[in-house]
CSV table of C-alpha atoms in Angstrom, one decimal:
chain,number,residue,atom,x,y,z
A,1,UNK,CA,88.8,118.7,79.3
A,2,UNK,CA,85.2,117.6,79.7
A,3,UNK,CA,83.7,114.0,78.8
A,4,UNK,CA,80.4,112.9,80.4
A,5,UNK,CA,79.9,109.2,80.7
A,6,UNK,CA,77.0,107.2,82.4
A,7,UNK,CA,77.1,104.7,84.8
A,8,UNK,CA,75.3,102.6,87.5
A,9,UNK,CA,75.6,104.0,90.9
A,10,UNK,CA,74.1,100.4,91.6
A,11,UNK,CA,77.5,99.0,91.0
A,12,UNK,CA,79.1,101.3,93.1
A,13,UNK,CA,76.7,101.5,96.4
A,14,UNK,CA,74.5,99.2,96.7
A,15,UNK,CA,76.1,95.8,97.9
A,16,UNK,CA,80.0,94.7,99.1
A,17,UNK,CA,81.8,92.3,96.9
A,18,UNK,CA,81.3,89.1,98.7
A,19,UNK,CA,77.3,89.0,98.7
A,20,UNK,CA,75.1,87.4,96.4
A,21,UNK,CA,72.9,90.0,94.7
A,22,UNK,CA,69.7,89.7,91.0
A,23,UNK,CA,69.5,93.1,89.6
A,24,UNK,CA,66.7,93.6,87.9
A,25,UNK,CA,67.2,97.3,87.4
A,26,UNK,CA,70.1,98.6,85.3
A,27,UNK,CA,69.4,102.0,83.7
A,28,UNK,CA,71.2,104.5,81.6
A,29,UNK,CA,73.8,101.9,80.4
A,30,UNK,CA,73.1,98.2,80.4
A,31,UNK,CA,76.2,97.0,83.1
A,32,UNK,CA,76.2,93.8,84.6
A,33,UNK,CA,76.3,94.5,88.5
A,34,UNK,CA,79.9,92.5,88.5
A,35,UNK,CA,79.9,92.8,92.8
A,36,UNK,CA,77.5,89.7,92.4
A,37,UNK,CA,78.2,86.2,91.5
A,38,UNK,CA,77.7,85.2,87.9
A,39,UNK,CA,74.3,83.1,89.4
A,40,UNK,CA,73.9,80.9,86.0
A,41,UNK,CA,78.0,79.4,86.0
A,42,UNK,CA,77.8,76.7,88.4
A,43,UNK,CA,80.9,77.5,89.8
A,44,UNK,CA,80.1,80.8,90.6
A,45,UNK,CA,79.1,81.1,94.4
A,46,UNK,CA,79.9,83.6,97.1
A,47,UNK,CA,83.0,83.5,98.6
A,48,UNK,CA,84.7,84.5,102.1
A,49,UNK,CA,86.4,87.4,101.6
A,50,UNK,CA,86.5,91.0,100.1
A,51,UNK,CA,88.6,93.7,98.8
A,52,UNK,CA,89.8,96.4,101.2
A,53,UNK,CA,90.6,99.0,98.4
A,54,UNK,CA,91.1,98.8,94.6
A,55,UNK,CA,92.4,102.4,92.8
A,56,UNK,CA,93.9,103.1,89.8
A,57,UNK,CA,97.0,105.6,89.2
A,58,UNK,CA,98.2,106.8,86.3
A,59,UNK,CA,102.1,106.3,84.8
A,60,UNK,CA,103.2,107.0,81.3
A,61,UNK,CA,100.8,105.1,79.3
A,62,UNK,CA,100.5,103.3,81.7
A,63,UNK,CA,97.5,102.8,84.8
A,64,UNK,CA,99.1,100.7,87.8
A,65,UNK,CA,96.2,98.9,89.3
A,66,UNK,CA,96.0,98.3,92.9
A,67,UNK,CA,94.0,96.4,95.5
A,68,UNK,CA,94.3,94.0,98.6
A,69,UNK,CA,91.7,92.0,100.6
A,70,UNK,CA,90.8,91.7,103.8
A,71,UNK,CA,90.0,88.1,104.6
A,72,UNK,CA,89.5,85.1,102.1
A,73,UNK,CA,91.9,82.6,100.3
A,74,UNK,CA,92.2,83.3,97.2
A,75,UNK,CA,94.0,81.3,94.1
A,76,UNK,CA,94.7,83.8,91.6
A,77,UNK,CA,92.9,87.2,90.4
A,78,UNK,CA,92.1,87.9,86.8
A,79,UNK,CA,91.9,91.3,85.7
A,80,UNK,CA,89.6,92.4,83.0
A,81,UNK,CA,89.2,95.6,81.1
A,82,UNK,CA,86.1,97.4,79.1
A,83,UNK,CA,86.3,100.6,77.2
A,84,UNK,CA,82.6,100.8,77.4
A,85,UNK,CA,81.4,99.3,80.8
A,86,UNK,CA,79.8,96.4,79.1
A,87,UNK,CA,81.6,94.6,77.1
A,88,UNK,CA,85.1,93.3,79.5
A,89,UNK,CA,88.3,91.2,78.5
A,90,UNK,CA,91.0,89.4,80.5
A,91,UNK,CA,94.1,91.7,80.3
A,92,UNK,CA,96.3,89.6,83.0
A,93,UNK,CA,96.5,87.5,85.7
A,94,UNK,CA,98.2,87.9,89.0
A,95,UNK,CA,98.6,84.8,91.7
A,96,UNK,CA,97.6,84.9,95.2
A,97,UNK,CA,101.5,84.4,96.3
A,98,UNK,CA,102.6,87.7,94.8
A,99,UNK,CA,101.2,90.1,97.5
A,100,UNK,CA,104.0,92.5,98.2
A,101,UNK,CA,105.4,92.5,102.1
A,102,UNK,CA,102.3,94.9,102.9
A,103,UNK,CA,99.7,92.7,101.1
A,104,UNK,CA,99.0,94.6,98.1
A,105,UNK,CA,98.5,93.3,94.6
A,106,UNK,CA,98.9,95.4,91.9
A,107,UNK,CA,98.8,95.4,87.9
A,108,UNK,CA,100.7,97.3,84.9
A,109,UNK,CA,98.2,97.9,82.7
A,110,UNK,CA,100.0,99.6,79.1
A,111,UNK,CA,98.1,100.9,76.6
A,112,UNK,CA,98.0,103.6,73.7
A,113,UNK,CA,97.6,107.2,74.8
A,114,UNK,CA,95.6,107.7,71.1
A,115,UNK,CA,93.2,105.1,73.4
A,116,UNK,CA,92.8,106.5,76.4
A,117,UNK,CA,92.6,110.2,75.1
A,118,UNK,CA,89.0,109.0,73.7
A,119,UNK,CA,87.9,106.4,76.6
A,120,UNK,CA,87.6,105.7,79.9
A,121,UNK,CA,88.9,102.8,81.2
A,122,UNK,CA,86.6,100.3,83.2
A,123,UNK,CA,88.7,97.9,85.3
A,124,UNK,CA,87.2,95.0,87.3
A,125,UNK,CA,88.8,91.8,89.2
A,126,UNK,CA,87.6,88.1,89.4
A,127,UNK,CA,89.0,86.7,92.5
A,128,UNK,CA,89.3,82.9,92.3
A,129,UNK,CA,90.0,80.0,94.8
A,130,UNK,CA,91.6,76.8,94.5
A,131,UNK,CA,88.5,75.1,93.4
A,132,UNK,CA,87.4,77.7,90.2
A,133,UNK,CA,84.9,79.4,92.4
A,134,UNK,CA,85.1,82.8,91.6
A,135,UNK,CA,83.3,85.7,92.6
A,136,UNK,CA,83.4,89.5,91.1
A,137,UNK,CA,84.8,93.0,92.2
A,138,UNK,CA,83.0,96.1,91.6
A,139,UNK,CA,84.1,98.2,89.1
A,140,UNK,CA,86.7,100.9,88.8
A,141,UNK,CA,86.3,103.9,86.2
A,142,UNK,CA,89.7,105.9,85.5
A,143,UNK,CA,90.8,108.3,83.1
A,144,UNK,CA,93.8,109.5,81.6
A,145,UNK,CA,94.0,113.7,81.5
A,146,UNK,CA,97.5,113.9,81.6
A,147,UNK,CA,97.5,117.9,81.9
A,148,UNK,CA,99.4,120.4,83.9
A,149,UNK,CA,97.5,119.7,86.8
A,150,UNK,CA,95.9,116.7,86.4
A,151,UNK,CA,97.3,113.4,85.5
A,152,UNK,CA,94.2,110.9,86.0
A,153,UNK,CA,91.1,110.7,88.0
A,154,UNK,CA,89.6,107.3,89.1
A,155,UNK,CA,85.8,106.8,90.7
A,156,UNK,CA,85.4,102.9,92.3
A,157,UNK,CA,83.3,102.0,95.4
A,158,UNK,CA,84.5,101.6,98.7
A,159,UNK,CA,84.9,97.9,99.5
A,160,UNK,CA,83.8,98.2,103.2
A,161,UNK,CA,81.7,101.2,103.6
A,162,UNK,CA,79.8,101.4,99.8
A,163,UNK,CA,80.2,105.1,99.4
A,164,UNK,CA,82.0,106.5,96.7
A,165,UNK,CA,85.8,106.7,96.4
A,166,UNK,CA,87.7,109.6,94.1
A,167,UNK,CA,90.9,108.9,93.5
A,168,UNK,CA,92.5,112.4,91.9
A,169,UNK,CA,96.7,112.0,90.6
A,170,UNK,CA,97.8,115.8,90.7
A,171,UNK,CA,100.7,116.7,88.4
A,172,UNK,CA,100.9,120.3,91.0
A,173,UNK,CA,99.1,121.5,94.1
A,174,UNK,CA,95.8,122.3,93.4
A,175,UNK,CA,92.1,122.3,94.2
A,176,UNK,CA,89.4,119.5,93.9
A,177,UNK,CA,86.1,120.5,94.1
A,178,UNK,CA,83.1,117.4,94.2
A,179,UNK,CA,80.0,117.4,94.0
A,180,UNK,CA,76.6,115.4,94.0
A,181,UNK,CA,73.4,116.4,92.7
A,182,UNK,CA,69.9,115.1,92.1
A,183,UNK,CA,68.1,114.6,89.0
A,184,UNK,CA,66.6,117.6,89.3
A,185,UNK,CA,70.0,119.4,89.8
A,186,UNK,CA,69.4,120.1,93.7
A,187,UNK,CA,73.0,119.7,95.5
A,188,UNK,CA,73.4,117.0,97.5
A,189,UNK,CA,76.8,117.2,98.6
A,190,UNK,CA,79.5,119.5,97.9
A,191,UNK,CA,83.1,119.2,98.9
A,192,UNK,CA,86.0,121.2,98.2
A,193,UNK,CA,89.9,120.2,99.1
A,194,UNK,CA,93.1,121.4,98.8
A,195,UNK,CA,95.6,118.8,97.7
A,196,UNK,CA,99.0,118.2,97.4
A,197,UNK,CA,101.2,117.1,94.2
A,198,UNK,CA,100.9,113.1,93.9
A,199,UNK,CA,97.9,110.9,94.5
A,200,UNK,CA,94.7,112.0,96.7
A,201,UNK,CA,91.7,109.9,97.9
A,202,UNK,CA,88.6,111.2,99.2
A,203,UNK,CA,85.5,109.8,100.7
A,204,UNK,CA,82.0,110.4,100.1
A,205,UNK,CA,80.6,110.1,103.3
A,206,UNK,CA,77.1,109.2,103.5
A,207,UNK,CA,76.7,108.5,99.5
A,208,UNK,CA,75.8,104.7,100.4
A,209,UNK,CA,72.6,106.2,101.8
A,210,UNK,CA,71.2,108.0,98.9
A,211,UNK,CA,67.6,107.0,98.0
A,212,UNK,CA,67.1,105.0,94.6
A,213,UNK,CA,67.0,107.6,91.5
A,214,UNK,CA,69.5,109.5,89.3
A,215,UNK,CA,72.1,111.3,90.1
A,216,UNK,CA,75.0,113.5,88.8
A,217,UNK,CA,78.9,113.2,90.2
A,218,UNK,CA,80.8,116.1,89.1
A,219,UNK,CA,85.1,116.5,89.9
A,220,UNK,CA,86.9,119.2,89.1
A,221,UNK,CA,90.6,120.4,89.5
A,222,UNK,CA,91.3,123.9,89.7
A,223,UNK,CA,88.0,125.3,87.9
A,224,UNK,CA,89.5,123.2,84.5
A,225,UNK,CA,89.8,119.7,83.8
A,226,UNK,CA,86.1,118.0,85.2
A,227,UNK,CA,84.8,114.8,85.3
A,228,UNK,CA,81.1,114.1,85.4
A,229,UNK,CA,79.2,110.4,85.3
A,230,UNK,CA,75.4,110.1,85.4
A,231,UNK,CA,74.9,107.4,88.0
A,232,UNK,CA,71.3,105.7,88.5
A,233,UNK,CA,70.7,103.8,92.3
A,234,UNK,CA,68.4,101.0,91.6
């Protein structure tokens, strides 16, 4: 199964959630860099506080969205959805107060396999205070497979370090192979894993570093299913 889609790597590397960032480059698809404030809502302004992880797995039609901070007081966190990177809704709401005993948040989000089969699935959070100050997450990417081997694969920043999270939900043991290239198809990075039934997470080390251009991402499990985003750095 092969689907390329296109995406910012701006959203994913450039700046953590709780800074105040203008973009003035977006290129290949016209995304909002949603890791800044909204600068013209006056309630909009940068808050204390950040996520510490936000992934994605994958249940029967189903993706169970998770996340947890590491500092801040939050109010509430809205969770929004696109199909298309562009255009989001509100899909739910969960309050501050129902952390689990570890801290984590997490979200149910159902939908129609006919849906996913044909689109990715572009998740981001608005994390509000008390006072309706809000202030963006970066966004999430995940996709349904729901193959032998493979049951979803999810791409999202790290909070903390800005390089590139890959989030891979194995149905069996098997073998994930990533890799990033230039524009001019020069690898970059190249790493290759064995992993275990369930859900894996690896880091791009170093990814926060690359130099502003265009790049490719490519995932693949077991030399099959494959996943491959354009990503521009501004």
């Amino acid at each position: 199964m092969k689907r390329i889609i296109q995406f910012s790597l701006y959203l994913l590397l450039i700046l953590p959630a709780s800074l105040l960032a203008n973009s003035s480059h977006l290129s290949l698809k016209e995304i909002t860099d949603t890791s800044s404030n909204t600068t013209n809502n006056p309630k909009s302004i940068t808050l204390q506080g950040s996520l510490s992880a936000f992934n994605a797995s994958y249940g029967r039609n189903y993706f169970e969205l998770n996340w947890s901070t590491v500092a801040g007081d939050f109010d509430h966190f809205i969770i929004e959805r696109s199909l298309d990177g562009v255009k989001f809704e509100t899909i739910g709401t969960v309050e501050n107060k129902e952390a689990n005993k570890d801290g984590q948040f997490n979200f149910r989000d159902h939908f129609r396999t006919a849906i996913a089969l044909n689109n990715d699935f572009y998740y981001r959070l608005k994390q509000v205070d008390a006072s309706g100050n809000m202030v963006y997450s970066k966004v999430l990417i995940a996709r349904m497979f729901n193959t032998k081997s493979l049951a979803s694969l999810s791409v999202t920043p790290d909070p903390l370090a800005n390089d590139i999270l890959v989030n891979v939900q194995l149905n069996e043991n098997s073998y994930v192979m990533m890799k990033v290239k230039d524009e001019k198809g020069n690898l970059l990075l190249k790493e290759g894993q064995k992993a275990e039934f369930g859900a894996n997470t690896y880091t791009l080390e170093g990814t926060h570093n690359l130099h502003p251009g265009l790049y490719t991402l490519e995932v693949t499990v077991n030399s099959k299913e494959r996943m491959i985003m354009k990503l521009s750095k501004g």
